[in-house]
Every structure is written in C-alpha cells, then in structure tokens.
PDB file of C-alpha atoms in Angstrom:
ATOM      1  CA  MET A1202      16.624 -56.496 -53.969  1.00  0.00           C
ATOM      2  CA  ASP A1203      17.345 -53.710 -52.399  1.00  0.00           C
ATOM      3  CA  GLN A1204      15.329 -51.783 -50.048  1.00  0.00           C
ATOM      4  CA  ARG A1205      16.130 -48.246 -51.765  1.00  0.00           C
ATOM      5  CA  ASP A1206      14.389 -50.207 -54.809  1.00  0.00           C
ATOM      6  CA  ILE A1207      11.794 -51.567 -52.871  1.00  0.00           C
ATOM      7  CA  TYR A1208      10.857 -47.862 -50.948  1.00  0.00           C
ATOM      8  CA  ARG A1209      10.499 -46.212 -54.524  1.00  0.00           C
ATOM      9  CA  ASP A1210       9.703 -48.849 -57.183  1.00  0.00           C
ATOM     10  CA  HIS A1211       7.993 -51.843 -54.865  1.00  0.00           C
ATOM     11  CA  ALA A1212       5.274 -49.212 -52.421  1.00  0.00           C
ATOM     12  CA  ARG A1213       2.137 -52.018 -52.910  1.00  0.00           C
ATOM     13  CA  GLU A1214       4.850 -55.102 -51.825  1.00  0.00           C
ATOM     14  CA  TYR A1215       6.158 -52.941 -49.291  1.00  0.00           C
ATOM     15  CA  ASP A1216       1.993 -51.893 -48.413  1.00  0.00           C
ATOM     16  CA  GLU A1217       1.757 -55.591 -48.029  1.00  0.00           C
ATOM     17  CA  LEU A1218       4.372 -56.430 -45.717  1.00  0.00           C
ATOM     18  CA  VAL A1219       3.247 -53.802 -43.306  1.00  0.00           C
ATOM     19  CA  ARG A1220      -0.196 -54.368 -43.312  1.00  0.00           C
ATOM     20  CA  ALA A1221       1.002 -57.278 -41.433  1.00  0.00           C
ATOM     21  CA  GLU A1222       2.521 -55.895 -38.466  1.00  0.00           C
ATOM     22  CA  ASP A1223       1.291 -55.105 -35.151  1.00  0.00           C
ATOM     23  CA  LYS A1224      -1.579 -58.498 -34.855  1.00  0.00           C
ATOM     24  CA  ASP A1225      -2.573 -57.070 -31.640  1.00  0.00           C
ATOM     25  CA  ASN A1226      -2.016 -53.483 -31.840  1.00  0.00           C
ATOM     26  CA  ALA A1227       1.006 -52.967 -29.139  1.00  0.00           C
ATOM     27  CA  LEU A1228       2.131 -49.773 -31.047  1.00  0.00           C
ATOM     28  CA  GLU A1229      -1.319 -47.949 -30.773  1.00  0.00           C
ATOM     29  CA  ARG A1230      -1.554 -49.025 -26.749  1.00  0.00           C
ATOM     30  CA  THR A1231       2.257 -47.121 -26.496  1.00  0.00           C
ATOM     31  CA  LEU A1232       1.797 -44.240 -28.279  1.00  0.00           C
ATOM     32  CA  ALA A1233      -1.666 -42.849 -27.308  1.00  0.00           C
ATOM     33  CA  GLN A1234      -0.868 -41.239 -23.957  1.00  0.00           C
ATOM     34  CA  VAL A1235       1.954 -39.037 -26.447  1.00  0.00           C
ATOM     35  CA  VAL A1236      -0.140 -38.786 -29.375  1.00  0.00           C
ATOM     36  CA  CYS A1237      -3.960 -38.235 -27.914  1.00  0.00           C
ATOM     37  CA  GLY A1238      -5.036 -34.461 -29.089  1.00  0.00           C
ATOM     38  CA  ALA A1239      -1.568 -33.691 -30.327  1.00  0.00           C
ATOM     39  CA  ASN A1240      -0.808 -31.301 -33.489  1.00  0.00           C
ATOM     40  CA  VAL A1241       1.658 -34.602 -34.815  1.00  0.00           C
ATOM     41  CA  ILE A1242       4.442 -33.847 -38.001  1.00  0.00           C
ATOM     42  CA  GLU A1243       5.556 -37.761 -39.283  1.00  0.00           C
ATOM     43  CA  VAL A1244       8.641 -38.428 -40.734  1.00  0.00           C
ATOM     44  CA  GLY A1245       9.140 -40.407 -43.546  1.00  0.00           C
ATOM     45  CA  ALA A1246       4.536 -42.130 -43.696  1.00  0.00           C
ATOM     46  CA  GLY A1247       6.215 -44.271 -46.769  1.00  0.00           C
ATOM     47  CA  THR A1248       2.199 -45.706 -47.286  1.00  0.00           C
ATOM     48  CA  GLY A1249       0.401 -44.751 -44.289  1.00  0.00           C
ATOM     49  CA  ARG A1250       1.225 -47.363 -41.891  1.00  0.00           C
ATOM     50  CA  LEU A1251       2.077 -45.547 -38.655  1.00  0.00           C
ATOM     51  CA  SER A1252       0.020 -42.695 -40.239  1.00  0.00           C
ATOM     52  CA  ARG A1253      -3.213 -44.745 -40.081  1.00  0.00           C
ATOM     53  CA  VAL A1254      -1.867 -45.380 -36.124  1.00  0.00           C
ATOM     54  CA  LEU A1255      -1.641 -42.142 -35.188  1.00  0.00           C
ATOM     55  CA  LEU A1256      -5.260 -41.188 -35.848  1.00  0.00           C
ATOM     56  CA  ALA A1257      -6.886 -44.168 -34.826  1.00  0.00           C
ATOM     57  CA  CYS A1258      -4.376 -42.881 -31.422  1.00  0.00           C
ATOM     58  CA  GLY A1259      -6.715 -39.603 -32.101  1.00  0.00           C
ATOM     59  CA  ALA A1260      -4.102 -37.116 -33.020  1.00  0.00           C
ATOM     60  CA  ALA A1261      -5.949 -33.682 -33.498  1.00  0.00           C
ATOM     61  CA  SER A1262      -3.716 -32.961 -36.775  1.00  0.00           C
ATOM     62  CA  LEU A1263      -1.395 -34.623 -38.388  1.00  0.00           C
ATOM     63  CA  LEU A1264       1.362 -33.641 -41.499  1.00  0.00           C
ATOM     64  CA  ALA A1265       3.338 -36.871 -43.112  1.00  0.00           C
ATOM     65  CA  THR A1266       5.683 -36.263 -44.880  1.00  0.00           C
ATOM     66  CA  GLU A1267       8.043 -39.084 -47.164  1.00  0.00           C
ATOM     67  CA  ARG A1268      10.178 -38.858 -49.802  1.00  0.00           C
ATOM     68  CA  GLU A1269       8.701 -41.305 -51.988  1.00  0.00           C
ATOM     69  CA  ARG A1270       5.928 -40.092 -54.495  1.00  0.00           C
ATOM     70  CA  ALA A1271       4.731 -43.718 -55.000  1.00  0.00           C
ATOM     71  CA  MET A1272       4.893 -44.627 -51.222  1.00  0.00           C
ATOM     72  CA  LEU A1273       2.723 -41.402 -50.585  1.00  0.00           C
ATOM     73  CA  LYS A1274      -0.116 -42.396 -53.684  1.00  0.00           C
ATOM     74  CA  LEU A1275      -0.632 -44.946 -51.710  1.00  0.00           C
ATOM     75  CA  ALA A1276      -1.000 -43.498 -48.451  1.00  0.00           C
ATOM     76  CA  ARG A1277      -3.178 -40.978 -49.656  1.00  0.00           C
ATOM     77  CA  GLU A1278      -5.039 -43.409 -51.789  1.00  0.00           C
ATOM     78  CA  SER A1279      -5.995 -45.848 -48.308  1.00  0.00           C
ATOM     79  CA  ILE A1280      -5.949 -42.558 -45.386  1.00  0.00           C
ATOM     80  CA  VAL A1281      -9.536 -40.176 -45.816  1.00  0.00           C
ATOM     81  CA  ASP A1282      -9.313 -38.303 -43.195  1.00  0.00           C
ATOM     82  CA  ASP A1283      -9.766 -34.277 -42.282  1.00  0.00           C
ATOM     83  CA  ARG A1284      -7.191 -33.986 -39.750  1.00  0.00           C
ATOM     84  CA  VAL A1285      -4.148 -35.122 -42.364  1.00  0.00           C
ATOM     85  CA  ARG A1286      -2.109 -33.653 -44.805  1.00  0.00           C
ATOM     86  CA  PHE A1287       0.477 -35.691 -46.929  1.00  0.00           C
ATOM     87  CA  GLU A1288       3.876 -33.685 -48.805  1.00  0.00           C
ATOM     88  CA  ILE A1289       6.780 -35.422 -50.185  1.00  0.00           C
ATOM     89  CA  ALA A1290       9.069 -34.801 -48.721  1.00  0.00           C
ATOM     90  CA  ASP A1291      12.843 -35.164 -47.481  1.00  0.00           C
ATOM     91  CA  ALA A1292      13.722 -35.485 -43.614  1.00  0.00           C
ATOM     92  CA  LEU A1293      16.523 -33.318 -43.367  1.00  0.00           C
ATOM     93  CA  SER A1294      13.771 -30.243 -44.755  1.00  0.00           C
ATOM     94  CA  LEU A1295      10.252 -30.999 -43.328  1.00  0.00           C
ATOM     95  CA  PRO A1296       8.064 -28.421 -44.925  1.00  0.00           C
ATOM     96  CA  ALA A1297       6.728 -27.009 -41.589  1.00  0.00           C
ATOM     97  CA  GLU A1298       7.088 -23.987 -39.539  1.00  0.00           C
ATOM     98  CA  SER A1299       9.384 -23.914 -36.197  1.00  0.00           C
ATOM     99  CA  ASP A1300       7.982 -24.823 -33.057  1.00  0.00           C
ATOM    100  CA  VAL A1301       4.512 -25.414 -34.924  1.00  0.00           C
ATOM    101  CA  TYR A1302       3.851 -29.023 -33.698  1.00  0.00           C
ATOM    102  CA  ASP A1303       3.439 -31.428 -30.279  1.00  0.00           C
ATOM    103  CA  VAL A1304       5.356 -34.589 -31.541  1.00  0.00           C
ATOM    104  CA  GLY A1305       7.601 -34.953 -33.913  1.00  0.00           C
ATOM    105  CA  ILE A1306       7.832 -38.384 -35.127  1.00  0.00           C
ATOM    106  CA  GLU A1307       9.849 -41.251 -37.635  1.00  0.00           C
ATOM    107  CA  GLY A1308       8.853 -45.045 -37.979  1.00  0.00           C
ATOM    108  CA  TRP A1309      11.825 -47.305 -39.345  1.00  0.00           C
ATOM    109  CA  VAL A1310      12.910 -44.492 -41.252  1.00  0.00           C
ATOM    110  CA  PHE A1311      16.172 -43.036 -39.671  1.00  0.00           C
ATOM    111  CA  GLY A1312      17.742 -46.981 -38.996  1.00  0.00           C
ATOM    112  CA  HIS A1313      18.669 -46.774 -42.655  1.00  0.00           C
ATOM    113  CA  PHE A1314      21.506 -44.017 -41.828  1.00  0.00           C
ATOM    114  CA  ARG A1315      23.173 -46.384 -40.061  1.00  0.00           C
ATOM    115  CA  HIS A1316      23.428 -48.332 -42.830  1.00  0.00           C
ATOM    116  CA  TRP A1317      23.614 -46.611 -45.690  1.00  0.00           C
ATOM    117  CA  LEU A1318      26.411 -43.653 -44.503  1.00  0.00           C
ATOM    118  CA  GLU A1319      28.556 -45.903 -42.384  1.00  0.00           C
ATOM    119  CA  ASP A1320      30.688 -42.596 -42.194  1.00  0.00           C
ATOM    120  CA  GLY A1321      28.266 -39.739 -41.288  1.00  0.00           C
ATOM    121  CA  TRP A1322      25.429 -41.747 -39.531  1.00  0.00           C
ATOM    122  CA  ARG A1323      25.692 -39.640 -36.709  1.00  0.00           C
ATOM    123  CA  VAL A1324      26.457 -36.402 -38.969  1.00  0.00           C
ATOM    124  CA  GLN A1325      22.916 -37.603 -40.452  1.00  0.00           C
ATOM    125  CA  LEU A1326      21.227 -38.762 -37.683  1.00  0.00           C
ATOM    126  CA  ASP A1327      21.454 -35.659 -36.045  1.00  0.00           C
ATOM    127  CA  ALA A1328      20.792 -33.200 -38.802  1.00  0.00           C
ATOM    128  CA  ALA A1329      17.381 -35.797 -39.041  1.00  0.00           C
ATOM    129  CA  ILE A1330      16.520 -34.986 -35.196  1.00  0.00           C
ATOM    130  CA  GLY A1331      17.271 -31.998 -35.200  1.00  0.00           C
ATOM    131  CA  GLU A1332      14.848 -30.899 -38.146  1.00  0.00           C
ATOM    132  CA  LEU A1333      12.324 -33.057 -36.419  1.00  0.00           C
ATOM    133  CA  GLY A1334      13.099 -31.069 -33.504  1.00  0.00           C
ATOM    134  CA  ARG A1335      12.737 -27.175 -35.022  1.00  0.00           C
ATOM    135  CA  CYS A1336       9.140 -27.924 -35.661  1.00  0.00           C
ATOM    136  CA  VAL A1337       7.997 -29.372 -32.702  1.00  0.00           C
ATOM    137  CA  ARG A1338       7.155 -26.667 -29.859  1.00  0.00           C
ATOM    138  CA  PRO A1339       9.774 -26.408 -26.656  1.00  0.00           C
ATOM    139  CA  GLY A1340       8.725 -29.350 -23.915  1.00  0.00           C
ATOM    140  CA  GLY A1341       7.101 -31.190 -26.886  1.00  0.00           C
ATOM    141  CA  LYS A1342       7.889 -34.706 -27.933  1.00  0.00           C
ATOM    142  CA  ILE A1343      10.306 -36.429 -30.494  1.00  0.00           C
ATOM    143  CA  VAL A1344       9.369 -39.877 -30.613  1.00  0.00           C
ATOM    144  CA  LEU A1345      10.962 -42.558 -32.874  1.00  0.00           C
ATOM    145  CA  ILE A1346      11.054 -46.168 -34.077  1.00  0.00           C
ATOM    146  CA  GLU A1347      13.083 -48.716 -35.080  1.00  0.00           C
ATOM    147  CA  THR A1348      13.555 -52.616 -35.381  1.00  0.00           C
ATOM    148  CA  LEU A1349      14.647 -54.487 -32.269  1.00  0.00           C
ATOM    149  CA  GLY A1350      15.698 -57.988 -34.590  1.00  0.00           C
ATOM    150  CA  THR A1351      11.922 -59.326 -37.340  1.00  0.00           C
ATOM    151  CA  GLY A1352      12.301 -63.421 -36.693  1.00  0.00           C
ATOM    152  CA  LYS A1353      13.279 -62.209 -32.924  1.00  0.00           C
ATOM    153  CA  SER A1354      11.219 -63.713 -29.394  1.00  0.00           C
ATOM    154  CA  SER A1355      13.543 -60.926 -27.530  1.00  0.00           C
ATOM    155  CA  PRO A1356      15.202 -57.656 -28.641  1.00  0.00           C
ATOM    156  CA  ALA A1357      18.219 -58.049 -30.387  1.00  0.00           C
ATOM    157  CA  PRO A1358      19.298 -55.882 -33.138  1.00  0.00           C
ATOM    158  CA  ASN A1359      22.207 -56.330 -35.445  1.00  0.00           C
ATOM    159  CA  ALA A1360      25.290 -54.573 -34.191  1.00  0.00           C
ATOM    160  CA  ALA A1361      25.248 -51.690 -36.745  1.00  0.00           C
ATOM    161  CA  LEU A1362      21.717 -50.730 -34.784  1.00  0.00           C
ATOM    162  CA  ALA A1363      22.785 -51.419 -31.708  1.00  0.00           C
ATOM    163  CA  GLU A1364      25.278 -49.059 -31.968  1.00  0.00           C
ATOM    164  CA  MET A1365      22.765 -46.445 -33.269  1.00  0.00           C
ATOM    165  CA  TYR A1366      20.420 -46.658 -30.496  1.00  0.00           C
ATOM    166  CA  ALA A1367      23.371 -46.400 -27.302  1.00  0.00           C
ATOM    167  CA  PHE A1368      24.177 -43.457 -29.422  1.00  0.00           C
ATOM    168  CA  LEU A1369      19.756 -41.955 -28.910  1.00  0.00           C
ATOM    169  CA  GLU A1370      20.436 -43.398 -25.318  1.00  0.00           C
ATOM    170  CA  SER A1371      24.003 -42.385 -23.665  1.00  0.00           C
ATOM    171  CA  GLU A1372      24.219 -39.386 -26.079  1.00  0.00           C
ATOM    172  CA  ARG A1373      21.180 -38.277 -26.753  1.00  0.00           C
ATOM    173  CA  GLY A1374      18.949 -38.752 -23.944  1.00  0.00           C
ATOM    174  CA  PHE A1375      15.986 -40.496 -25.655  1.00  0.00           C
ATOM    175  CA  SER A1376      14.700 -43.872 -23.853  1.00  0.00           C
ATOM    176  CA  ARG A1377      13.485 -46.380 -24.630  1.00  0.00           C
ATOM    177  CA  THR A1378      10.226 -48.266 -24.646  1.00  0.00           C
ATOM    178  CA  GLU A1379      10.756 -52.377 -25.881  1.00  0.00           C
ATOM    179  CA  ILE A1380       7.326 -53.742 -27.510  1.00  0.00           C
ATOM    180  CA  ARG A1381       6.005 -56.841 -29.453  1.00  0.00           C
ATOM    181  CA  THR A1382       4.542 -55.641 -32.912  1.00  0.00           C
ATOM    182  CA  ASP A1383       4.443 -59.132 -34.405  1.00  0.00           C
ATOM    183  CA  TYR A1384       3.621 -59.760 -38.312  1.00  0.00           C
ATOM    184  CA  GLU A1385       0.769 -61.845 -38.669  1.00  0.00           C
ATOM    185  CA  PHE A1386      -0.197 -63.275 -41.923  1.00  0.00           C
ATOM    186  CA  PRO A1387      -3.087 -65.555 -43.385  1.00  0.00           C
ATOM    187  CA  SER A1388      -0.305 -68.701 -43.792  1.00  0.00           C
ATOM    188  CA  GLU A1389       2.925 -69.465 -43.442  1.00  0.00           C
ATOM    189  CA  ALA A1390       3.407 -69.855 -47.804  1.00  0.00           C
ATOM    190  CA  ASP A1391       2.093 -66.116 -47.478  1.00  0.00           C
ATOM    191  CA  ALA A1392       4.673 -64.895 -44.989  1.00  0.00           C
ATOM    192  CA  ARG A1393       7.449 -66.737 -46.859  1.00  0.00           C
ATOM    193  CA  ARG A1394       6.322 -64.287 -50.242  1.00  0.00           C
ATOM    194  CA  VAL A1395       6.354 -61.399 -48.707  1.00  0.00           C
ATOM    195  CA  LEU A1396       8.722 -61.612 -46.292  1.00  0.00           C
ATOM    196  CA  GLY A1397      11.107 -62.900 -48.310  1.00  0.00           C
ATOM    197  CA  PHE A1398      10.541 -59.992 -50.910  1.00  0.00           C
ATOM    198  CA  PHE A1399      11.801 -57.682 -48.408  1.00  0.00           C
ATOM    199  CA  PHE A1400      13.868 -60.015 -46.575  1.00  0.00           C
ATOM    200  CA  GLY A1401      15.711 -62.061 -48.952  1.00  0.00           C
ATOM    201  CA  ASP A1402      14.470 -65.752 -49.671  1.00  0.00           C
ATOM    202  CA  GLU A1403      17.909 -66.912 -47.438  1.00  0.00           C
ATOM    203  CA  ARG A1404      17.088 -64.929 -44.277  1.00  0.00           C
ATOM    204  CA  VAL A1405      13.374 -66.020 -44.199  1.00  0.00           C
ATOM    205  CA  LYS A1406      14.658 -69.386 -43.987  1.00  0.00           C
ATOM    206  CA  THR A1407      15.336 -69.121 -40.703  1.00  0.00           C
ATOM    207  CA  MET A1408      12.877 -66.357 -40.056  1.00  0.00           C
ATOM    208  CA  VAL A1409       9.183 -67.828 -40.301  1.00  0.00           C
ATOM    209  CA  THR A1410       8.116 -70.466 -38.470  1.00  0.00           C
ATOM    210  CA  GLY A1411       4.158 -70.371 -39.452  1.00  0.00           C
ATOM    211  CA  ALA A1412       1.440 -67.839 -40.120  1.00  0.00           C
ATOM    212  CA  VAL A1413       2.379 -65.513 -37.237  1.00  0.00           C
ATOM    213  CA  VAL A1414       6.125 -64.040 -37.269  1.00  0.00           C
ATOM    214  CA  PRO A1415       7.457 -62.434 -33.837  1.00  0.00           C
ATOM    215  CA  GLU A1416       9.165 -58.921 -34.372  1.00  0.00           C
ATOM    216  CA  CYS A1417      10.383 -56.689 -31.203  1.00  0.00           C
ATOM    217  CA  THR A1418      10.490 -53.136 -31.540  1.00  0.00           C
ATOM    218  CA  GLY A1419      11.655 -50.069 -29.753  1.00  0.00           C
ATOM    219  CA  VAL A1420       9.825 -46.452 -29.505  1.00  0.00           C
ATOM    220  CA  TRP A1421      12.549 -43.829 -27.600  1.00  0.00           C
ATOM    221  CA  VAL A1422      10.752 -40.390 -26.417  1.00  0.00           C
ATOM    222  CA  ARG A1423      12.635 -37.456 -25.778  1.00  0.00           C
ATOM    223  CA  GLU A1424      11.242 -34.208 -24.585  1.00  0.00           C
ATOM    224  CA  ASN A1425      12.358 -31.478 -27.387  1.00  0.00           C
ATOM    225  CA  ARG A1426      14.838 -29.327 -26.096  1.00  0.00           C
TER     226      ARG A1426
END
C-alpha cells in the first residue's frame, strides 16, 4: 500500500505504529533543551505523536499543523491541553504570522519529498524549510526529525535519504544528532502485524526478530536566519 494512502485513509493503523516508537523516550531528552519554555510551530503533526513529546518537553505553546484531516482528528481526540492549537495546513502554506515562534519543527515529513519528488525535491525542501523559517523569529531554531533506518541498530538510511541529509548538512547548515528510538510491541506477532501494514510484509521478514525493533533517528538543528 502506498504510504500516502495510509496517511489519508488509515489514520488509526498509523497511530498504532507511531505510539510504539521510542520506548526509552530518547526524543524527549534530545528536544527538551530546545523546546522547554518555547513557543513552537509543528509541521506534519499526524496523529499527535511528536506533539505529545513537545508538550512533555515543556513547550509554552504549540501550533500543530497537519494536511490530512483524519490524522489531525485523532490528534485532537487524544491531546487535551490548553497550550496546543491544531490546524489543517500544508507545509508550504502555514497559518501563522512571520517571526512569531521560537522553534519550528517537523517530524518525518520532509523526507517524503526525496521519494515522491525525485527531480524537484531540493526546490520543495527549500520551500518547506523557508516557510517554516518564516514563522520563526531570527535566532530561533529550526528542527528536522527523520529516520536513519528502521530495523537498523546503527544509522543506515537508504541512498535517497542519505543524499538529502548530506544536502541539509553540507549546503543548508544543519547539524545532526543521532539517537535510537526503538519500537516496542506487546509481542513479535504484533510487531510483524503493525510494521507489516506500513512497510510491507516482505520487508518485515528481515526487520523484525522480536517484540523490540531497532530504529535510528536523526535530529537536525539550525539557527533561523
């Protein structure tokens, strides 16, 4: 199944997947210093997986944006917090004034540009970063979170993503931190079922060897210009 169809039509199955990730809360520890006390805008909130982390990190306020209505509906249902506001929005047109936020962040969104726009991904990526940066005050932080490999114990992104990450680091001034955000499921059978729905059963044959599935994640940070 195409992942775009999953995001549009299978929000609950996707939510079951993302709720299993990061069993040791590595992402929260990594983001805490950047997010604590900050006014944050989030791109691609999905079902609220990263939104919950940002609120747990002590964000002063959060504007969480997402393109797919079914995904955002689940986020709204699961997160009740006066600090957060949810809005339907595309990454290239965010419903925010300029120079307002301390931190602009995306999680597992921009990497799709590399796969879905083989020829124009650099232009699209720059436009999305630029739109996020428009909303962030000068000197604030732009944070990008993307996979470095599911089922991998050490960072091993595929060639397309590796090319994109090199572009971010060598040409766009982002610095990378690498963390482990392993999945943990009730059983190996659950791991195969949930990951198989998203990644496909064939890939899961070599990815899953138990209830815990390794995941490497990159966090890229740059001061807004």
